[in-house]
Coordinates of C-alpha atoms in Angstrom, one line a residue:
Chain A
M756 CA 0.0 0.0 0.0
A757 CA 1.2 3.5 -0.8
A758 CA -0.1 6.9 -0.2
K759 CA -2.0 8.1 -3.3
F760 CA -1.6 11.7 -4.5
E761 CA -3.7 12.4 -7.6
K762 CA -5.0 15.3 -9.6
L763 CA -8.9 15.3 -9.5
G764 CA -9.3 18.3 -11.9
E765 CA -8.2 21.8 -12.5
G766 CA -6.7 23.1 -9.2
A767 CA -8.0 20.1 -7.3
Y768 CA -5.9 17.3 -5.8
Q769 CA -6.5 14.3 -3.6
L770 CA -4.2 12.7 -1.1
D771 CA -5.3 9.3 0.2
V772 CA -3.4 8.2 3.3
Q773 CA -5.9 5.7 4.7
G774 CA -4.2 3.0 6.8
Y775 CA -1.4 5.2 7.8
V776 CA -0.8 6.2 11.4
C777 CA 1.1 9.2 12.9
P778 CA 3.3 10.8 11.7
H779 CA 2.7 9.7 8.1
P780 CA -0.6 11.5 7.4
Q781 CA 0.6 14.9 8.6
I782 CA 3.9 14.7 6.9
Y783 CA 2.4 13.6 3.6
T784 CA -0.2 16.4 3.9
K785 CA 2.5 19.0 4.5
K786 CA 4.4 17.9 1.5
A787 CA 1.3 17.7 -0.7
L788 CA 0.3 21.3 0.3
E789 CA 3.8 22.5 -0.5
K790 CA 3.1 21.3 -4.1
L791 CA -0.1 23.3 -4.5
Q792 CA -0.5 26.8 -5.7
S793 CA -2.5 29.4 -3.7
G794 CA -6.3 28.9 -4.1
E795 CA -5.9 25.2 -5.1
T796 CA -7.6 22.5 -3.0
L797 CA -6.5 19.3 -1.5
Q798 CA -9.0 16.6 -0.6
L799 CA -7.4 14.6 2.2
V800 CA -8.6 11.1 3.0
F801 CA -7.4 9.6 6.2
D802 CA -8.5 7.4 9.1
N803 CA -6.1 8.2 11.9
P804 CA -8.0 10.5 14.3
S805 CA -4.9 11.9 16.1
S806 CA -3.4 13.1 12.8
G807 CA -6.5 15.2 12.3
E808 CA -5.6 17.4 15.3
S809 CA -2.1 18.0 14.0
I810 CA -3.3 18.7 10.5
S811 CA -5.9 21.1 11.7
A812 CA -3.3 23.0 13.8
M813 CA -0.9 23.0 10.9
C814 CA -3.5 24.5 8.6
Q815 CA -4.3 27.2 11.2
T816 CA -0.6 28.0 11.6
E817 CA 0.1 28.2 7.9
G818 CA -3.2 30.1 7.1
N819 CA -4.7 27.3 5.0
D820 CA -8.5 26.9 5.2
I821 CA -10.2 23.6 5.9
V822 CA -13.4 24.2 4.0
E823 CA -15.1 20.8 4.5
Q824 CA -14.8 18.0 7.0
V825 CA -16.7 14.8 6.5
Q826 CA -16.5 11.6 8.5
D827 CA -18.2 8.4 7.2
A828 CA -19.5 5.5 9.2
G829 CA -16.2 3.6 8.6
K830 CA -14.4 6.4 10.5
T831 CA -12.7 7.6 7.3
M832 CA -12.3 11.3 7.2
R833 CA -12.4 13.5 4.1
W834 CA -11.2 17.0 4.5
T835 CA -10.9 19.6 1.8
I836 CA -8.1 22.1 2.4
R837 CA -7.8 25.3 0.4
K838 CA -4.2 26.6 0.2
H839 CA -3.8 30.2 1.3
Chain B
M700 CA -10.4 24.9 11.9
S701 CA -11.2 27.8 9.8
E702 CA -14.4 29.9 10.2
G703 CA -17.3 28.8 8.1
V704 CA -16.0 25.3 7.7
M705 CA -18.6 22.7 6.7
D706 CA -18.4 19.9 9.3
T707 CA -20.5 16.9 8.6
T708 CA -20.6 13.4 9.8
E709 CA -22.1 11.1 7.3
G710 CA -23.4 7.8 8.4
V711 CA -22.3 8.1 12.1
G712 CA -25.9 8.1 12.9
A713 CA -27.9 7.8 16.1
A714 CA -27.8 4.0 15.9
T715 CA -24.1 3.8 15.7
G716 CA -23.8 6.3 18.5
R717 CA -26.1 4.2 20.7
A718 CA -24.2 1.0 19.9
N719 CA -20.9 2.7 20.7
A720 CA -22.3 4.1 24.0
L721 CA -23.4 0.6 24.9
R722 CA -19.9 -0.8 24.1
A723 CA -18.4 2.0 26.2
A724 CA -20.7 1.1 29.1
A725 CA -19.7 -2.6 28.8
V726 CA -16.0 -1.6 29.1
V727 CA -16.8 0.5 32.2
G728 CA -19.0 -2.3 33.5
F729 CA -16.1 -4.8 33.1
F730 CA -13.7 -2.6 35.2
L731 CA -16.4 -2.0 37.8
L732 CA -17.0 -5.8 38.0
V733 CA -13.3 -6.4 38.4
T734 CA -13.1 -3.9 41.2
A735 CA -16.2 -5.1 43.0
G736 CA -15.5 -8.8 42.5
T737 CA -11.9 -8.7 43.6
F738 CA -12.9 -6.5 46.6
A739 CA -15.5 -9.1 47.6
V740 CA -12.8 -11.8 47.5
D741 CA -10.2 -9.8 49.4
A742 CA -10.4 -6.1 50.5
R743 CA -6.7 -5.7 49.8
Y744 CA -7.4 -5.8 46.1
L745 CA -8.4 -2.2 46.6
Y746 CA -4.7 -1.4 46.2
F747 CA -4.9 -2.9 42.7
S748 CA -8.1 -1.1 41.9
A749 CA -6.5 2.3 42.8
Y750 CA -4.0 1.7 40.1
L751 CA -6.7 0.5 37.8
W752 CA -9.0 3.6 38.1
F753 CA -6.1 6.1 37.8
G754 CA -5.0 4.3 34.7
F755 CA -8.6 4.6 33.4
I756 CA -8.6 8.4 34.0
Y757 CA -5.2 8.6 32.2
G758 CA -6.5 6.6 29.3
M759 CA -9.6 8.8 28.9
S760 CA -7.6 12.0 29.2
L761 CA -4.9 10.8 26.8
Q762 CA -7.4 9.9 24.1
Y763 CA -9.5 13.0 24.6
G764 CA -6.5 15.3 24.2
R765 CA -4.6 13.1 21.7
F766 CA -2.0 13.4 24.4
C767 CA 1.3 12.0 23.1
M768 CA 4.9 13.1 23.7
A769 CA 6.0 11.6 20.3
S770 CA 3.5 13.9 18.7
A771 CA 4.8 16.9 20.8
I772 CA 8.4 16.5 19.5
R773 CA 7.6 15.2 16.1
D774 CA 4.9 17.7 15.2
L775 CA 7.2 20.6 16.1
F776 CA 10.0 19.5 13.9
A777 CA 8.0 17.8 11.2
V778 CA 5.1 20.1 10.6
G779 CA 5.7 23.1 12.9
V780 CA 2.7 22.4 15.2
P781 CA 3.3 23.3 18.9
R782 CA -0.1 22.1 20.2
M783 CA 1.0 19.0 22.0
A784 CA 4.3 20.4 23.3
V785 CA 2.2 23.2 24.9
G786 CA -0.3 20.7 26.4
I787 CA 2.6 18.7 28.0
M788 CA 4.1 21.9 29.5
I789 CA 0.6 22.7 31.0
A790 CA 0.5 19.2 32.5
V791 CA 4.0 19.5 33.9
V792 CA 3.1 22.8 35.7
L793 CA -0.1 21.3 37.2
F794 CA 1.4 18.0 38.1
S795 CA 4.3 19.8 39.9
L796 CA 1.9 21.9 41.9
V797 CA -0.1 18.9 43.0
S798 CA 3.1 16.9 43.7
A799 CA 4.3 19.8 45.9
A800 CA 1.1 19.7 47.9
V801 CA 1.3 15.9 48.2
T802 CA 4.9 16.1 49.3
L803 CA 3.9 18.5 52.1
T804 CA 1.4 15.9 53.4
G805 CA 4.2 13.4 53.7
R806 CA 2.5 11.0 51.3
S807 CA 4.7 11.3 48.2
T808 CA 5.7 8.0 46.8
F809 CA 8.3 9.6 44.5
H810 CA 12.0 8.4 44.4
P811 CA 14.4 10.5 42.4
S812 CA 16.6 9.0 39.6
P813 CA 20.4 9.4 39.7
L814 CA 21.7 12.4 37.7
G815 CA 23.9 11.3 34.8
L816 CA 24.5 11.3 31.1
Y817 CA 22.7 8.0 30.8
S818 CA 19.4 10.0 30.8
V819 CA 20.4 11.9 27.6
V820 CA 21.6 8.7 25.8
G821 CA 18.5 6.7 26.8
G822 CA 16.2 9.6 26.0
A823 CA 17.9 10.0 22.5
I824 CA 17.4 6.3 21.6
F825 CA 13.8 6.4 23.0
G826 CA 13.1 9.7 21.1
F827 CA 14.5 8.4 17.8
G828 CA 12.4 5.2 18.0
M829 CA 9.2 6.9 18.9
V830 CA 9.1 9.0 15.8
F831 CA 8.8 5.8 13.8
T832 CA 6.1 4.2 15.9
G833 CA 3.6 7.0 15.8
G834 CA 3.3 7.2 19.6
C835 CA 5.3 7.4 22.8
A836 CA 4.9 4.8 25.5
T837 CA 1.6 6.2 26.7
G838 CA 0.5 7.3 23.3
S839 CA 0.8 3.8 22.0
L840 CA -1.3 2.5 24.9
Y841 CA -4.1 5.0 24.2
K842 CA -4.0 4.4 20.5
T843 CA -4.3 0.6 21.2
G844 CA -7.5 1.6 23.0
E845 CA -8.6 3.3 19.8
G846 CA -8.3 0.0 18.0
S847 CA -4.8 0.5 16.4
V848 CA -3.1 -2.9 16.1
S849 CA 0.1 -1.1 15.1
A850 CA 0.1 0.7 18.4
L851 CA -0.4 -2.7 20.1
L852 CA 2.7 -4.0 18.2
V853 CA 4.6 -1.0 19.6
V854 CA 3.6 -1.9 23.1
L855 CA 4.5 -5.5 22.6
S856 CA 7.8 -4.9 21.0
L857 CA 8.7 -2.3 23.6
S858 CA 7.9 -4.8 26.4
F859 CA 9.7 -7.8 25.0
A860 CA 12.7 -5.7 24.0
Q861 CA 13.1 -4.5 27.6
A862 CA 12.6 -8.0 29.0
L863 CA 15.3 -9.5 26.8
F864 CA 17.7 -6.5 27.0
V865 CA 18.0 -6.5 30.8
D866 CA 19.0 -10.2 30.7
V867 CA 21.3 -10.4 27.7
G868 CA 25.0 -11.0 28.0
G869 CA 27.3 -12.6 25.5
L870 CA 28.7 -10.0 23.1
L871 CA 27.3 -7.1 25.0
D872 CA 29.4 -8.1 28.0
K873 CA 32.5 -7.2 26.0
L874 CA 31.3 -3.6 25.8
V875 CA 31.1 -3.2 29.6
P876 CA 33.9 -0.9 30.9
A877 CA 36.2 -2.7 33.4
A878 CA 35.3 0.0 36.0
W879 CA 31.6 -1.0 35.9
T880 CA 32.5 -4.7 36.4
A881 CA 34.8 -4.0 39.3
S882 CA 32.2 -1.6 41.0
A883 CA 29.4 -4.1 40.4
A884 CA 31.4 -7.0 41.8
A885 CA 32.1 -4.9 44.9
K886 CA 28.4 -4.4 45.7
G887 CA 28.0 -7.8 47.3
M888 CA 25.0 -8.9 45.3
P889 CA 23.3 -12.3 45.8
P890 CA 24.8 -14.9 43.5
E891 CA 21.4 -15.5 41.9
V892 CA 21.7 -12.2 39.9
S893 CA 25.2 -13.0 38.6
V894 CA 26.0 -9.3 38.7
T895 CA 29.2 -9.5 36.7
H896 CA 27.4 -11.2 33.8
G897 CA 25.1 -9.2 31.6
W898 CA 25.5 -5.7 30.3
Y899 CA 22.5 -4.2 32.1
D900 CA 23.4 -5.7 35.5
Q901 CA 26.8 -4.0 35.3
F902 CA 25.3 -0.8 34.0
L903 CA 23.0 -0.7 37.0
A904 CA 25.3 -1.9 39.8
G905 CA 28.6 -0.6 38.4
Y906 CA 27.4 2.8 37.0
I907 CA 23.9 3.9 37.9
W908 CA 24.1 3.0 41.6
D909 CA 27.4 5.1 41.9
L910 CA 25.6 8.2 40.7
K911 CA 23.9 10.7 43.0
A912 CA 20.2 11.6 42.9
V913 CA 19.2 15.2 43.4
I914 CA 16.0 16.8 44.5
V915 CA 16.2 20.6 43.8
G916 CA 14.3 21.7 46.9
D917 CA 16.7 19.7 49.1
A918 CA 19.9 20.6 47.2
L919 CA 19.1 24.4 47.5
G920 CA 18.9 24.0 51.2
F921 CA 15.5 25.4 51.8
H922 CA 14.6 25.0 55.5
S923 CA 10.9 25.5 55.1
P924 CA 9.1 22.4 53.8
V925 CA 6.7 24.7 51.9
A926 CA 9.6 26.5 50.1
R927 CA 11.3 23.2 49.5
A928 CA 8.2 21.7 47.8
F929 CA 6.7 24.8 46.1
V930 CA 9.7 27.0 45.3
G931 CA 12.5 24.4 44.9
N932 CA 10.7 21.5 43.4
S933 CA 7.7 23.0 41.6
L934 CA 8.7 26.6 40.7
L935 CA 12.4 26.1 39.9
N936 CA 12.5 22.6 38.6
A937 CA 9.2 22.5 36.7
I938 CA 7.3 25.9 36.3
V939 CA 10.3 28.1 35.3
P940 CA 11.8 25.6 32.8
A941 CA 8.3 24.9 31.4
A942 CA 7.6 28.6 31.0
L943 CA 10.9 29.2 29.3
L944 CA 10.2 26.4 26.9
L945 CA 6.8 27.8 26.1
V946 CA 8.5 31.1 25.3
V947 CA 11.0 29.4 23.0
I948 CA 8.2 27.4 21.3
Y949 CA 6.2 30.6 20.8
A950 CA 9.2 32.5 19.4
V951 CA 10.2 29.7 17.0
W952 CA 7.0 28.0 15.9
Y953 CA 4.0 30.2 16.7
R954 CA 4.8 33.9 16.7
K955 CA 5.2 34.4 13.0
G956 CA 1.8 32.9 12.1
Y957 CA 0.1 34.8 15.0
L958 CA 1.5 38.2 14.0
R959 CA 0.6 37.5 10.3
K960 CA -3.0 36.9 11.3
H961 CA -3.1 39.9 13.7
K962 CA -1.5 42.6 11.7
H963 CA -3.9 45.2 13.2
L964 CA -2.4 44.8 16.7
P965 CA 0.3 47.3 17.7
P966 CA 3.8 45.8 18.1
G967 CA 4.9 45.5 21.7
L968 CA 4.9 43.3 24.8
A969 CA 1.1 43.2 25.1
T970 CA 0.7 41.8 21.6
E971 CA 3.5 39.2 22.2
F972 CA 1.8 38.1 25.5
A973 CA -1.6 37.9 23.7
G974 CA 0.1 35.7 21.1
W975 CA 1.7 33.5 23.7
W976 CA -1.6 33.1 25.5
S977 CA -3.3 32.3 22.2
M978 CA -0.8 29.5 21.7
V979 CA -1.4 28.2 25.2
T980 CA -5.2 28.1 24.8
A981 CA -5.2 27.1 21.1
S982 CA -6.2 23.5 21.7
K983 CA -8.7 23.3 24.5
R984 CA -8.8 19.5 24.3
T985 CA -5.1 19.2 24.8
A986 CA -5.1 21.8 27.6
I987 CA -8.0 20.1 29.4
A988 CA -6.3 16.7 29.1
G989 CA -3.0 18.3 30.4
L990 CA -5.0 19.7 33.3
V991 CA -6.7 16.4 34.2
L992 CA -3.5 14.4 33.8
G993 CA -1.5 16.8 35.9
V994 CA -4.0 16.8 38.8
A995 CA -4.7 13.0 38.7
A996 CA -1.0 12.1 38.6
G997 CA -0.4 14.1 41.7
V998 CA -3.5 12.7 43.5
Q999 CA -2.5 9.1 42.6
M1000 CA 0.7 9.4 44.7
W1001 CA -1.4 10.5 47.7
V1002 CA -3.9 7.7 47.3
V1003 CA -1.4 4.9 46.8
Q1004 CA 0.6 6.1 49.8
A1005 CA -2.6 6.3 51.9
L1006 CA -3.4 2.7 50.9
Q1007 CA 0.1 1.6 51.7
Q1008 CA -0.3 3.0 55.2
K1009 CA -3.8 1.4 55.5
F1010 CA -2.4 -2.0 54.6
G1011 CA 0.9 -1.5 56.5
I1012 CA 3.1 -2.0 53.5
S1013 CA 5.8 -0.1 51.7
N1014 CA 5.7 -2.3 48.5
A1015 CA 3.0 -4.3 46.8
G1016 CA 5.2 -7.4 47.1
E1017 CA 4.4 -7.5 50.8
L1018 CA 0.7 -7.4 49.9
L1019 CA 1.0 -10.1 47.3
S1020 CA 2.9 -12.3 49.7
A1021 CA 0.3 -11.8 52.4
M1022 CA -2.4 -12.6 49.9
G1023 CA -0.7 -15.8 48.9
H1024 CA 0.5 -14.7 45.4
K1025 CA 4.2 -15.4 45.9
E1026 CA 4.9 -16.4 42.3
G1027 CA 7.3 -14.0 40.6
L1028 CA 8.3 -11.9 43.6
S1029 CA 11.9 -10.7 43.6
L1030 CA 14.6 -12.0 45.8
Q1031 CA 13.7 -9.2 48.2
E1032 CA 10.0 -10.2 48.0
T1033 CA 9.3 -6.9 46.2
V1034 CA 7.6 -6.1 42.9
F1035 CA 7.6 -3.0 40.8
D1036 CA 5.4 -0.5 42.7
P1037 CA 6.2 3.1 41.9
G1038 CA 3.0 4.6 43.4
Y1039 CA 2.6 7.0 40.5
F1040 CA 1.9 7.1 36.8
Y1041 CA 4.4 4.8 35.1
V1042 CA 4.3 2.8 31.9
T1043 CA 7.3 0.8 30.7
T1044 CA 8.6 -1.3 33.6
Q1045 CA 5.3 -3.1 34.3
E1046 CA 5.0 -4.0 30.6
A1047 CA 8.5 -5.4 30.7
Q1048 CA 7.4 -7.5 33.7
G1049 CA 4.5 -8.8 31.7
A1050 CA 6.7 -9.8 28.7
A1051 CA 9.2 -11.4 31.1
W1052 CA 6.4 -13.5 32.7
V1053 CA 5.4 -14.7 29.2
L1054 CA 9.0 -15.6 28.4
H1055 CA 9.3 -17.4 31.7
K1056 CA 6.2 -19.4 30.9
L1057 CA 7.7 -20.3 27.6
G1058 CA 10.7 -21.7 29.4
M1059 CA 13.2 -18.8 29.4
D1060 CA 14.8 -17.8 32.6
V1061 CA 15.0 -14.0 32.6
T1062 CA 15.2 -13.5 36.3
G1063 CA 19.0 -13.9 36.8
N1064 CA 19.5 -10.2 36.9
I1065 CA 19.0 -7.2 39.1
F1066 CA 16.1 -5.7 37.2
F1067 CA 13.7 -8.6 37.5
G1068 CA 15.5 -10.9 40.0
L1069 CA 16.5 -8.5 42.7
E1070 CA 14.1 -5.5 42.2
N1071 CA 11.0 -5.7 40.2
G1072 CA 10.0 -9.4 40.0
I1073 CA 7.8 -10.9 37.3
P1074 CA 4.4 -11.4 39.0
N1075 CA 1.6 -13.0 37.1
P1076 CA 0.0 -10.2 35.1
L1077 CA -3.3 -10.9 36.8
F1078 CA -1.7 -10.0 40.2
N1079 CA 0.5 -7.1 39.0
P1080 CA -1.2 -3.9 40.3
V1081 CA 0.9 -1.6 38.1
L1082 CA 0.1 -3.7 35.0
W1083 CA -3.6 -3.2 35.9
M1084 CA -2.9 0.5 35.3
S1085 CA -1.5 -0.2 31.8
F1086 CA -4.6 -2.3 30.9
S1087 CA -6.9 0.3 32.2
V1088 CA -5.2 3.1 30.2
I1089 CA -6.2 1.1 27.2
G1090 CA -9.7 0.6 28.6
G1091 CA -10.2 4.3 29.4
S1092 CA -9.0 5.3 26.0
M1093 CA -11.4 2.8 24.4
V1094 CA -14.3 4.2 26.3
M1095 CA -13.5 7.8 25.2
A1096 CA -12.9 6.7 21.6
L1097 CA -16.2 4.8 21.6
L1098 CA -18.1 7.8 23.0
N1099 CA -16.6 10.0 20.3
N1100 CA -17.3 7.4 17.6
E1101 CA -13.6 7.2 16.9
F1102 CA -12.9 3.5 17.8
K1103 CA -11.8 1.6 14.7
L1104 CA -10.0 -1.8 14.6
K1105 CA -7.2 -1.1 12.3
F1106 CA -4.7 -3.7 11.1
P1107 CA -1.3 -2.3 9.9
T1108 CA 0.2 -2.9 6.6
R1109 CA 3.6 -4.6 6.5
E1110 CA 5.3 -1.2 6.2
I1111 CA 3.5 0.3 9.2
A1112 CA 4.1 -2.9 11.2
T1113 CA 7.8 -2.8 10.4
W1114 CA 8.0 0.8 11.6
A1115 CA 6.1 -0.1 14.8
I1116 CA 8.2 -3.0 15.7
T1117 CA 11.5 -1.3 14.9
G1118 CA 10.6 1.8 16.8
G1119 CA 9.1 -0.2 19.7
I1120 CA 12.4 -2.1 20.1
L1121 CA 14.4 1.2 20.1
M1122 CA 12.0 2.7 22.6
G1123 CA 12.4 -0.4 24.8
L1124 CA 16.2 -0.1 24.7
G1125 CA 16.0 3.6 25.3
A1126 CA 13.6 3.2 28.2
R1127 CA 15.9 0.8 30.0
I1128 CA 19.1 2.8 29.5
G1129 CA 17.2 6.0 30.4
M1130 CA 15.6 4.3 33.5
G1131 CA 12.1 5.0 32.2
C1132 CA 10.1 6.4 29.4
N1133 CA 8.5 9.7 28.6
I1134 CA 6.4 9.3 31.8
G1135 CA 8.7 7.6 34.4
A1136 CA 11.9 9.3 33.3
F1137 CA 10.4 12.7 32.3
F1138 CA 6.9 13.5 33.4
A1139 CA 7.0 12.0 36.9
T1140 CA 10.6 13.3 37.6
V1141 CA 10.6 16.9 36.5
T1142 CA 7.4 17.5 38.4
N1143 CA 8.8 16.1 41.6
G1144 CA 12.0 18.2 41.9
D1145 CA 14.2 15.7 40.1
P1146 CA 16.2 17.5 37.3
S1147 CA 17.2 14.2 35.7
G1148 CA 14.0 14.3 33.7
W1149 CA 15.1 17.4 31.8
L1150 CA 18.2 15.5 30.7
F1151 CA 16.0 12.7 29.4
A1152 CA 13.8 15.3 27.7
A1153 CA 16.9 16.9 26.1
G1154 CA 17.9 13.5 24.7
M1155 CA 14.4 12.6 23.7
T1156 CA 14.1 15.9 21.8
G1157 CA 17.5 15.4 20.1
G1158 CA 16.6 11.8 19.1
G1159 CA 13.2 13.0 17.9
W1160 CA 14.7 15.7 15.7
L1161 CA 17.1 13.1 14.2
G1162 CA 14.2 10.7 13.7
V1163 CA 12.2 13.4 11.9
K1164 CA 15.1 14.2 9.6
F1165 CA 15.4 10.5 8.8
F1166 CA 11.7 10.1 8.3
N1167 CA 11.4 13.1 6.0
W1168 CA 14.2 11.7 3.9
W1169 CA 12.5 8.3 3.8
I1170 CA 9.1 9.6 2.8
E1171 CA 10.5 11.9 0.1
R1172 CA 12.4 9.0 -1.3
K1173 CA 9.4 6.7 -1.2
M1174 CA 7.1 9.3 -2.8
A1175 CA 9.6 10.1 -5.5
R1176 CA 9.3 6.4 -6.5
E1177 CA 5.7 5.7 -5.9
A1178 CA 3.5 8.8 -6.3
P1179 CA 2.7 9.7 -9.9
L1180 CA 2.8 13.4 -9.1
G1181 CA 5.9 13.1 -6.9
F1182 CA 6.4 15.3 -3.9

């Protein structure tokens, strides 16, 4: 299994790090966001709750907006982050 | 989270919530049943249940605040997030104040560790390993409670690594300095522990035991018990260093982002303090967890000491002996019984008990044979605390619909086992983990914990450097878009 980083459309990307535990999801997210241009969005798919706290704080510190947070019944989280 | 965020929970409906609440109630019911049932058999099991319920509180708090020292160090260096480091400093301040009050009552169970470079070395190995595992010793316990099998692998590898390391000789014996061997031989140890064979025995008897332990309040010569406890131990050894660290964390990792978002504020000390306070209160969950952990850890010392007085004992070994559970007691008829929040040693005991049942003799050493013993896990009060940390975390995770049984991939399992082994080695060399060698020491006037923390931070920094390199290399090969 590998982390999946794909382009969904114009200015929209997806990073899937399901199955990964700390610190993988937050490091992958940081690296993915570094690749994005301002205004582009990253849909982040993960299932490690404690990574969510770190990613949320990281977005706050760096000024990126989490525009949507969805959690499904399988405890998978889908967050959409817009790069500042 | 940003303002205006759309936060939805699809599918985690009322039925799932109710089912999880029932599961949480079942876990609580199980622990209540254990407490009531054992008490009915013998009132002295109350001593075990005290450890159990404090562990339960720790587990709930750790999960609620995602409280993890691996995260504190790793997130600072890896993603620039100070949230957890701040929470830990809050817990340190509060635990130190409660500890000072408990010390004044004469009911502190704390024993300081010797002051020496071993803390830095052990901390560095532990810190390096914990970056790979995803959790510190306590973090791995609470994540096990969330259903993470990789965290369970960390706990197991950490436990067995310790159990084997303290008994291993052979090639490692050749690395023992002659001065350690001579000093260990001169200690007049019982022949059963074969003190001049085995690296760890000679490390303990020939090096650690020759070092001096320091309690800041005593070393500074305060005559007043209040000044000794609150000024020496709490203020000077915990609060001032924690406050200084919070200033450094603010200046390096938080200030820039805060000032960028608050451009309208006039430059000056008031703005800087507002920024610092904003950092301290940024994560309420972490701060609340730090508060509960700090207070509970202090109160636990008081409760365990009160129970020791009630039962007329100074170590749980006496209680086990009187209750007829003599299996696994040390040569001194003692078992590991710190009287406060501790994690790694009891887990090493559990692993050693399993190895013993499988036919391995791991008691011919100081660590198990002379000091800590290897009691049956069912009759090991401190191990009850580890189990209930998992239980408390499970209850909190269920109530928040966050429990999920997750099996690791081969890659994650490899990281967990490798990191867990390093953490086990580091914990034994450092005489404890992030709790026993840091959290419980710096808050009780023992400066050795700061040495462990310095090593843990250095090891964590190196671990993050390695991990970043590894992930970049991996993504360059595997991700179509690269990183």
